[in-house]
XYZ file of C-alpha atoms in Angstrom:
623
model
C 65.576 -53.107 -36.880
C 68.276 -51.050 -35.174
C 69.015 -49.280 -38.445
C 65.318 -48.498 -38.973
C 65.021 -47.149 -35.436
C 68.062 -44.967 -35.911
C 66.653 -43.554 -39.183
C 63.362 -42.730 -37.497
C 65.212 -41.033 -34.666
C 67.216 -38.896 -37.064
C 63.971 -37.540 -38.539
C 62.907 -36.135 -35.158
C 64.114 -32.530 -34.698
C 63.325 -29.687 -32.332
C 62.579 -26.176 -33.580
C 60.934 -23.026 -32.331
C 57.689 -22.019 -33.973
C 57.738 -18.394 -34.977
C 54.163 -17.379 -34.178
C 54.801 -13.697 -33.538
C 52.681 -12.654 -36.511
C 49.801 -14.892 -35.417
C 50.041 -13.549 -31.887
C 49.843 -9.953 -33.133
C 46.880 -10.792 -35.345
C 44.996 -12.465 -32.478
C 45.764 -9.510 -30.218
C 44.475 -7.051 -32.826
C 41.295 -9.094 -33.360
C 40.682 -9.232 -29.605
C 40.752 -5.416 -29.419
C 37.820 -5.117 -31.816
C 34.294 -5.349 -30.402
C 32.953 -7.588 -33.127
C 29.292 -7.645 -32.144
C 29.182 -3.869 -31.822
C 31.133 -3.272 -35.052
C 29.120 -5.676 -37.201
C 25.826 -4.439 -35.747
C 26.882 -0.876 -36.599
C 27.752 -1.852 -40.198
C 24.507 -3.714 -40.844
C 22.373 -1.128 -39.041
C 23.918 1.602 -41.181
C 23.644 -0.472 -44.347
C 20.088 -1.646 -43.672
C 17.499 0.615 -42.030
C 19.570 3.820 -42.062
C 20.670 3.633 -45.714
C 17.285 2.293 -46.878
C 15.185 4.910 -45.135
C 17.582 7.710 -46.060
C 17.656 6.697 -49.712
C 13.884 6.251 -49.990
C 13.104 9.549 -48.247
C 15.735 11.564 -50.112
C 14.881 10.059 -53.498
C 11.155 10.676 -53.004
C 11.717 14.285 -51.951
C 14.053 14.924 -54.843
C 12.274 13.039 -57.654
C 8.718 12.549 -56.349
C 8.894 8.746 -56.654
C 10.393 5.734 -54.922
C 13.848 4.474 -55.977
C 14.244 1.246 -57.918
C 15.183 -2.011 -56.204
C 18.529 -2.052 -58.075
C 19.444 1.392 -56.730
C 18.499 0.346 -53.209
C 20.609 -2.827 -53.468
C 23.508 -0.772 -54.837
C 23.537 1.679 -51.917
C 23.125 -1.054 -49.293
C 25.942 -3.132 -50.854
C 28.155 -0.055 -51.092
C 27.649 0.715 -47.397
C 28.336 -2.886 -46.307
C 31.501 -3.172 -48.415
C 32.776 0.230 -47.255
C 32.283 -0.810 -43.636
C 34.043 -4.155 -44.144
C 36.957 -2.532 -45.978
C 37.300 -0.027 -43.123
C 37.247 -2.902 -40.622
C 40.006 -4.745 -42.498
C 42.076 -1.554 -42.652
C 41.670 -1.136 -38.894
C 42.876 -4.713 -38.286
C 45.915 -4.162 -40.533
C 46.737 -0.886 -38.749
C 46.454 -2.521 -35.333
C 48.648 -5.407 -36.458
C 51.398 -3.252 -37.948
C 51.391 -0.022 -35.902
C 49.779 -1.276 -32.713
C 52.899 -3.042 -31.345
C 55.027 0.051 -32.004
C 52.539 2.233 -30.147
C 52.436 -0.203 -27.233
C 56.236 -0.354 -27.108
C 56.349 3.436 -27.075
C 53.906 3.589 -24.176
C 55.968 1.000 -22.301
C 59.125 3.053 -22.913
C 57.452 6.197 -21.562
C 56.248 4.401 -18.436
C 59.595 2.647 -17.924
C 61.590 5.877 -18.303
C 59.189 7.716 -15.961
C 59.693 4.964 -13.381
C 63.492 5.107 -13.596
C 63.638 8.912 -13.593
C 61.470 8.978 -10.461
C 63.914 6.632 -8.712
C 66.863 8.669 -9.954
C 65.417 11.909 -8.558
C 65.269 10.340 -5.101
C 68.740 8.826 -5.521
C 70.175 12.184 -6.641
C 68.768 13.916 -3.553
C 70.338 11.273 -1.352
C 73.644 11.737 -3.157
C 73.527 15.499 -2.525
C 73.056 14.885 1.186
C 75.861 12.299 1.241
C 78.249 14.944 -0.063
C 78.117 16.676 3.346
C 79.414 15.533 6.711
C 78.319 15.899 10.340
C 76.046 18.837 11.134
C 76.117 20.055 7.552
C 74.646 16.754 6.375
C 71.837 17.030 8.922
C 71.201 20.628 7.853
C 71.150 19.765 4.150
C 68.695 16.907 4.762
C 66.418 19.321 6.617
C 66.588 21.823 3.743
C 65.670 19.071 1.293
C 62.583 18.289 3.387
C 61.483 21.901 3.755
C 61.906 22.716 0.056
C 60.728 19.509 -1.539
C 58.092 17.912 0.667
C 54.677 18.982 1.984
C 55.365 18.186 5.641
C 53.071 17.585 8.575
C 53.424 19.924 11.600
C 55.545 17.255 13.306
C 57.728 16.983 10.200
C 58.231 20.756 10.218
C 59.317 20.598 13.876
C 61.809 17.806 13.183
C 63.215 19.584 10.114
C 63.772 22.894 11.941
C 65.243 21.121 14.960
C 67.817 19.526 12.673
C 68.320 22.759 10.749
C 68.989 24.949 13.802
C 70.091 22.425 16.400
C 67.458 23.954 18.690
C 64.428 21.846 19.662
C 62.540 24.893 20.962
C 62.789 26.653 17.579
C 61.614 23.455 15.926
C 58.551 23.361 18.180
C 57.794 27.049 17.527
C 57.935 26.533 13.753
C 55.662 23.506 14.041
C 53.111 25.502 16.023
C 53.213 28.437 13.583
C 52.721 26.046 10.668
C 49.751 24.374 12.388
C 47.989 27.682 13.097
C 48.621 28.958 9.568
C 47.092 25.806 8.068
C 43.766 26.449 9.813
C 43.809 30.216 9.276
C 44.440 31.385 12.885
C 46.663 34.283 11.842
C 46.029 36.247 15.024
C 47.690 33.434 16.999
C 50.562 33.384 14.513
C 51.136 37.114 15.082
C 51.264 36.561 18.853
C 53.915 33.842 18.498
C 55.825 35.998 16.023
C 55.883 38.922 18.479
C 56.960 36.642 21.333
C 59.789 34.808 19.592
C 61.013 37.085 16.797
C 64.109 38.174 18.771
C 65.108 34.592 19.465
C 64.590 33.602 15.830
C 66.577 36.634 14.609
C 69.513 35.549 16.770
C 69.345 32.029 15.334
C 69.325 33.466 11.798
C 72.335 35.710 12.486
C 74.184 32.771 14.041
C 73.977 30.559 10.945
C 73.819 33.180 8.183
C 77.544 33.173 7.463
C 77.831 29.402 7.641
C 74.673 28.604 5.643
C 72.858 31.522 3.955
C 70.332 29.089 2.463
C 69.376 27.786 5.897
C 69.045 31.338 7.264
C 66.831 32.333 4.334
C 64.635 29.254 4.815
C 64.115 30.011 8.532
C 63.218 33.651 7.760
C 60.771 32.678 5.002
C 59.007 30.073 7.119
C 58.844 32.328 10.175
C 57.346 35.253 8.225
C 55.124 32.994 6.127
C 56.312 34.418 2.790
C 56.469 30.937 1.221
C 53.485 29.397 3.013
C 51.275 27.352 0.705
C 53.650 27.808 -2.234
C 55.390 24.414 -2.199
C 52.935 22.633 -4.482
C 53.184 25.431 -7.023
C 56.744 24.324 -7.649
C 60.245 24.348 -6.220
C 62.888 26.950 -7.160
C 65.396 25.629 -9.673
C 69.127 25.649 -9.031
C 70.298 28.945 -10.584
C 72.058 28.546 -13.955
C 72.096 24.752 -13.823
C 71.579 24.508 -17.586
C 74.528 26.768 -18.257
C 76.773 24.524 -16.145
C 75.526 21.385 -17.871
C 76.159 22.926 -21.290
C 79.563 24.164 -20.107
C 80.391 20.587 -19.067
C 79.424 19.481 -22.559
C 81.377 22.263 -24.251
C 84.548 21.502 -22.292
C 84.098 17.709 -22.261
C 84.385 17.788 -18.482
C 81.438 16.399 -16.475
C 83.045 17.638 -13.255
C 81.995 21.197 -14.177
C 78.467 20.385 -13.027
C 77.290 19.662 -9.488
C 75.019 16.930 -8.150
C 72.299 19.554 -7.825
C 72.624 20.191 -11.549
C 72.218 16.447 -12.136
C 69.062 16.421 -10.017
C 67.659 19.433 -11.885
C 68.273 17.803 -15.278
C 66.489 14.621 -14.196
C 63.562 16.659 -12.838
C 63.381 18.656 -16.088
C 63.164 15.446 -18.147
C 60.588 13.971 -15.745
C 58.283 16.983 -15.886
C 58.507 17.432 -19.666
C 57.796 13.739 -20.292
C 54.746 14.012 -18.049
C 53.213 16.968 -19.858
C 54.746 20.098 -18.307
C 54.511 23.150 -20.548
C 57.036 25.765 -19.450
C 56.056 29.308 -20.493
C 58.716 31.338 -22.247
C 59.292 34.859 -23.523
C 61.385 35.425 -26.622
C 61.790 38.492 -28.784
C 61.953 39.137 -32.482
C 63.295 42.237 -34.094
C 62.757 44.039 -37.371
C 64.988 46.525 -39.092
C 68.733 46.672 -39.732
C 69.947 44.826 -36.679
C 73.392 43.665 -37.782
C 74.685 43.455 -34.242
C 71.851 41.234 -32.990
C 71.841 39.007 -36.072
C 75.567 38.399 -35.727
C 75.143 37.399 -32.105
C 72.225 35.122 -32.973
C 74.287 33.394 -35.648
C 77.191 32.960 -33.271
C 74.965 31.522 -30.519
C 73.353 29.075 -32.960
C 76.755 27.802 -34.112
C 78.017 27.627 -30.570
C 74.952 25.633 -29.474
C 75.392 23.218 -32.367
C 79.053 22.835 -31.452
C 78.219 22.063 -27.826
C 75.760 19.339 -28.712
C 77.945 17.740 -31.377
C 80.961 17.750 -29.085
C 78.899 16.183 -26.317
C 77.964 13.251 -28.520
C 81.604 12.416 -29.112
C 82.907 13.009 -25.587
C 80.014 11.334 -23.828
C 80.274 8.217 -26.005
C 84.001 7.906 -25.309
C 83.425 8.236 -21.569
C 80.565 5.753 -21.778
C 82.898 3.367 -23.616
C 85.522 3.773 -20.896
C 82.950 2.994 -18.177
C 81.676 0.017 -20.165
C 85.150 -1.536 -20.432
C 85.605 -1.127 -16.671
C 82.160 -2.468 -15.797
C 82.666 -5.605 -17.914
C 85.874 -6.316 -16.016
C 88.079 -6.164 -19.098
C 89.786 -2.895 -18.056
C 90.618 -1.623 -14.603
C 90.509 1.811 -12.980
C 94.314 1.893 -13.193
C 94.178 1.479 -16.976
C 91.333 3.972 -17.442
C 91.608 6.238 -14.378
C 89.018 8.871 -13.539
C 89.930 12.488 -14.115
C 91.618 12.081 -17.498
C 91.022 14.809 -20.035
C 89.016 13.761 -23.079
C 92.167 13.811 -25.254
C 94.000 11.530 -22.836
C 90.985 9.275 -22.539
C 90.705 8.816 -26.310
C 94.328 7.572 -26.414
C 93.814 5.194 -23.494
C 90.563 3.821 -24.935
C 92.321 3.169 -28.238
C 94.986 1.166 -26.402
C 92.367 -0.838 -24.512
C 90.362 -1.714 -27.626
C 93.580 -2.786 -29.377
C 94.399 -4.967 -26.368
C 90.846 -6.356 -26.440
C 91.199 -7.179 -30.150
C 94.542 -8.933 -29.462
C 93.058 -11.004 -26.643
C 90.024 -11.862 -28.773
C 92.327 -12.897 -31.629
C 94.307 -15.216 -29.337
C 91.145 -16.668 -27.791
C 89.504 -17.667 -31.077
C 92.721 -19.407 -32.185
C 93.102 -21.227 -28.881
C 90.906 -24.379 -28.623
C 91.325 -24.433 -24.840
C 89.367 -21.187 -24.477
C 85.700 -21.986 -23.795
C 82.903 -20.922 -26.110
C 81.379 -18.945 -23.235
C 84.545 -16.876 -22.788
C 84.829 -16.308 -26.531
C 81.182 -15.208 -26.612
C 81.798 -12.798 -23.723
C 84.813 -11.183 -25.393
C 82.971 -10.982 -28.733
C 80.037 -9.222 -27.051
C 82.375 -6.714 -25.367
C 84.092 -6.032 -28.688
C 80.773 -5.547 -30.476
C 79.510 -2.940 -27.990
C 82.916 -1.225 -27.784
C 83.029 -0.839 -31.581
C 79.446 0.479 -31.593
C 80.249 3.225 -29.085
C 83.559 4.082 -30.728
C 82.021 4.395 -34.204
C 79.312 6.667 -32.780
C 82.025 8.815 -31.170
C 83.974 9.023 -34.439
C 80.879 10.023 -36.417
C 80.125 12.774 -33.883
C 83.772 13.953 -34.058
C 83.609 14.356 -37.849
C 80.429 16.435 -37.501
C 82.020 18.453 -34.679
C 84.956 19.402 -36.899
C 82.636 20.828 -39.542
C 80.612 22.818 -37.013
C 83.792 24.058 -35.328
C 84.915 25.605 -38.624
C 81.542 27.332 -38.990
C 81.809 28.575 -35.397
C 85.192 30.173 -36.071
C 83.738 31.936 -39.135
C 80.766 33.225 -37.103
C 83.164 34.444 -34.425
C 85.086 36.416 -37.056
C 81.890 38.117 -38.248
C 81.008 38.920 -34.641
C 84.379 40.602 -34.088
C 83.990 42.741 -37.192
C 80.469 43.957 -36.359
C 81.006 44.496 -32.616
C 84.042 46.669 -33.343
C 81.636 49.076 -35.030
C 78.855 48.574 -32.443
C 80.956 49.419 -29.411
C 81.846 52.698 -31.043
C 78.130 53.549 -31.191
C 76.408 52.444 -27.946
C 72.990 53.584 -29.194
C 73.133 51.326 -32.240
C 70.369 49.149 -30.845
C 67.438 50.589 -28.963
C 63.702 50.158 -28.643
C 62.000 51.970 -31.498
C 58.451 52.727 -32.511
C 56.908 51.991 -35.879
C 57.994 49.094 -38.010
C 61.383 48.790 -36.434
C 61.541 47.492 -32.921
C 61.248 44.551 -30.565
C 58.229 42.308 -30.436
C 57.909 39.926 -27.489
C 56.367 36.532 -28.203
C 54.890 34.153 -25.641
C 55.693 30.490 -26.321
C 55.866 27.255 -24.370
C 58.701 24.782 -23.965
C 57.156 21.330 -24.143
C 57.325 17.890 -25.750
C 54.594 16.852 -28.154
C 53.563 13.183 -28.371
C 56.142 12.290 -31.016
C 58.937 14.128 -29.199
C 58.010 12.426 -25.928
C 58.331 9.029 -27.616
C 61.700 9.940 -29.143
C 63.110 11.193 -25.821
C 61.936 8.088 -23.996
C 63.355 5.783 -26.676
C 66.689 7.564 -26.385
C 66.787 7.296 -22.594
C 65.484 3.722 -22.638
C 68.339 2.821 -24.984
C 70.824 4.557 -22.677
C 69.529 2.762 -19.592
C 69.642 -0.586 -21.398
C 73.280 0.051 -22.368
C 74.166 0.276 -18.678
C 73.319 -3.423 -18.365
C 71.835 -3.153 -14.890
C 68.514 -3.939 -13.268
C 68.695 -1.379 -10.507
C 69.524 1.754 -12.452
C 69.516 4.150 -9.505
C 71.901 2.103 -7.400
C 74.246 1.633 -10.358
C 74.351 5.351 -11.182
C 74.559 6.716 -7.641
C 77.051 4.847 -5.483
C 78.425 6.920 -2.637
C 81.524 4.762 -2.174
C 82.497 4.711 -5.859
C 83.710 7.736 -7.831
C 82.605 6.092 -11.073
C 79.031 6.312 -9.806
C 79.392 10.071 -9.393
C 80.696 10.483 -12.927
C 77.983 8.170 -14.261
C 75.413 10.466 -12.665
C 76.919 13.465 -14.414
C 77.050 11.628 -17.728
C 73.373 10.810 -17.301
C 72.650 14.554 -17.053
C 74.573 15.079 -20.295
C 72.660 12.252 -21.969
C 69.356 13.812 -20.900
C 70.492 17.106 -22.435
C 71.312 15.267 -25.679
C 67.907 13.580 -25.693
C 66.053 16.867 -25.146
C 68.150 19.043 -27.465
C 66.530 18.151 -30.829
C 63.063 18.873 -29.462
C 63.370 21.931 -27.193
C 66.795 23.302 -28.221
C 68.145 23.280 -24.703
C 71.473 24.718 -25.873
C 69.905 28.025 -26.972
C 70.477 30.875 -24.492
C 66.830 32.018 -24.595
C 65.615 28.495 -23.745
C 68.059 28.268 -20.843
C 66.969 31.702 -19.630
C 63.279 30.820 -19.672
C 63.677 27.429 -17.979
C 65.824 28.984 -15.251
C 63.154 31.654 -14.730
C 60.437 29.115 -13.845
C 59.884 26.811 -10.920
C 60.362 23.078 -11.206
C 57.376 20.802 -10.765
C 56.702 19.901 -7.123
C 57.647 16.243 -6.626
C 57.539 15.972 -2.855
C 55.042 13.106 -3.056
C 57.511 10.783 -4.802
C 58.378 7.735 -2.710
C 60.681 4.734 -3.352
C 57.860 2.186 -3.055
C 55.705 3.729 -5.818
C 55.126 1.966 -9.100
C 55.571 3.562 -12.528
C 51.874 4.427 -12.934
C 51.767 6.250 -9.594
C 54.877 8.268 -10.470
C 53.417 9.225 -13.852
C 50.168 10.312 -12.177
C 52.094 12.564 -9.751
C 54.027 14.073 -12.653
C 50.881 14.864 -14.639
C 48.953 16.213 -11.654
C 51.745 18.481 -10.430
C 52.458 19.755 -13.957
C 48.887 21.075 -14.088
C 49.279 23.185 -10.919
C 52.859 24.405 -11.423
C 53.536 28.141 -11.129
C 53.652 29.555 -14.671
C 54.084 33.240 -13.910
C 56.298 35.206 -16.291
C 57.597 37.954 -14.001
C 61.092 36.497 -13.581
C 61.247 35.595 -17.276
C 60.394 39.194 -18.191
C 63.131 40.564 -15.916
C 65.695 38.197 -17.390
C 64.592 39.074 -20.903
C 65.087 42.739 -20.097
C 68.552 42.021 -18.735
C 69.467 40.184 -21.940
C 68.258 43.090 -24.084
C 70.272 45.597 -22.077
C 73.444 43.579 -21.445
C 73.927 41.769 -24.757
C 71.961 43.845 -27.268
C 72.626 47.301 -25.792
C 68.933 48.248 -25.860
C 67.789 51.384 -24.034
C 65.099 50.284 -21.588
C 62.822 53.330 -21.659
C 60.048 54.078 -19.172
C 57.499 52.975 -21.747
C 59.277 49.622 -22.112
C 59.543 49.212 -18.314
C 55.826 49.900 -17.875
C 54.982 47.390 -20.584
C 57.029 44.627 -18.901
C 55.565 45.477 -15.501
C 51.871 45.630 -16.413
C 51.919 42.812 -18.950
C 54.143 40.245 -17.226
C 54.461 41.444 -13.631
C 58.149 42.397 -13.747
C 59.198 44.439 -10.720
C 59.575 48.160 -11.563
C 62.485 48.585 -9.124
C 64.409 45.718 -10.765
C 63.890 47.196 -14.236
C 64.919 50.670 -13.086
C 68.058 49.300 -11.462
C 68.872 47.401 -14.643
C 68.562 50.510 -16.807
C 70.582 52.622 -14.388
C 73.387 50.094 -14.143
C 76.318 50.637 -16.443
C 75.993 48.365 -19.456
C 78.590 45.675 -19.793
C 81.355 46.398 -22.284
C 83.193 43.152 -21.751
C 83.296 40.856 -24.751
C 80.651 38.201 -23.955
C 82.171 35.500 -26.147
C 85.015 33.228 -25.063
C 87.259 32.343 -27.958
C 87.915 28.680 -28.633
C 91.601 27.937 -28.186
C 91.487 24.178 -28.749
C 90.295 21.984 -31.546
C 87.804 19.208 -30.676
C 89.498 16.008 -29.420
C 90.430 13.752 -32.339
C 88.619 10.430 -32.561
C 90.216 8.542 -35.446
C 88.274 6.012 -37.531
C 88.116 2.506 -36.015
C 91.302 0.524 -36.566
C 90.792 -2.043 -39.384
C 92.425 -4.607 -37.085
C 89.530 -4.202 -34.634
C 86.884 -4.711 -37.326
C 88.639 -7.718 -38.896
C 89.064 -9.319 -35.466
C 85.380 -8.780 -34.652
C 84.272 -10.394 -37.931
C 86.683 -13.326 -37.485
C 85.537 -13.847 -33.891
C 81.885 -14.041 -34.948
C 82.759 -16.675 -37.545
C 84.837 -18.656 -35.034
C 82.003 -18.521 -32.514
C 79.538 -19.722 -35.153
C 81.819 -22.649 -36.067
C 82.093 -23.694 -32.418
C 78.296 -23.643 -32.059
C 77.881 -25.858 -35.141
C 80.390 -28.367 -33.766
């Protein structure tokens, strides 16, 4: 009896039922309105097809159709409808989950980016001390948030250290909001001397604060906040310079904030207007520069993939507790960091090798070390692959630089080589938009979702922005680089003309963002503010003109100045000053003096150890 009981017990096993396919099928079936769909099929197949066939046949042939023909058309309609219904179910079952996952990624990334924008602003303020911190916080309020009159008073009190000035600004703002401009003029006449003294007193210490007081007092920026906030000048150039030199410290926290805002607004539908030019004719000089800029942009992006992965690997080893800040200190050059990371992975492989051959080491510890090794190898292999590609592009960049040198030697001897011409040869300005289509939006969000998941943290903003930890500051900068990498394939953020046009526009107003908002609310703010953002092209036209004059040595004639002014709103005085200014003769290209940092292929010892550890872990589970 005991033996029989034991045999029966041995037949009882526990397993997990894999019903994912059934769940997807049920979900797809639930999305279809069966009563409506079937009624539509039979209504179309019955009365509609019957009446249409009878009427059409009678008109065409003067007699009624046969019963067989009627049955044929009705059957054809029913079968076509059912086949279409089955195809819809199959599509929902196969592609539906991918679409839903994509929508979840977009919403999740929007949620995290919204939190990161707020965290980045707080980090900017934390970088100051004492009165400067109070002043910077006030500037953040005045530039980023649509304040109440009381909020304006508080902000200007903190900005100037003068409660009376704060009250005056609050009163002016209140009267402006309800259109009592006569009262505003009275206050302006009464207090303009006092305000001028305040401006002169802080102008040397904080020109931004002085400019903000002057603009608010005169009303030059009144009602403009929701049209967008000015971007940090040349933030994209600094981010790309950080990528090019493998040094995240070349960018500021403001640059980090601007990159996060740029990703947030593009994901939520912002279309940034841009002006680019095309040329026809024998433009050797311009073509050579274009080729050089393309190769340089490709080099920047490829180099970023390698350097950013190595730095991410370094942070990962520290965050897991395997390595310490002493072993992988902050501030190392990328070449030094590659050597140190190699040493740490070799040490990790040695420790993993000892652990799997030591029965006293727990399965949990072996699993932990195996997981660290797996992720470390992933990141290292990605860095090596990017390094190989970087070497190829670097060679092409050197060749393009040689062509540039040869052609510019001739061009600088003939300053009028490039100029605006009539007829078939000349410059044609094209109006485009910088935006993400639906597929690009999904790809960007998948990339960023993957990056956030790799950080292995629930509270992404607190992990990236920690005021007491220097690794948090570098993580914030690496996030900006990762955003640039995610956007690059879709909007070509490394191209000078794209950088110029983005810098020439205002960022979407996001003053309504708050920490307690959910993802849907943040997405709604992003979409709504993208629709009302300032899309004027006056600054873009002025910057385009500067590029034509400075880099391409184009003569900006009166006809060209008038065209830019009347078509795009460029300021005539700015264009005249640009033409009158002596054109730059300095070589605009910095030669590359260093090869990309070498990332050797993964050590075979690492790979063998990883494979052996997985087998050892599997054996321990079976026992």
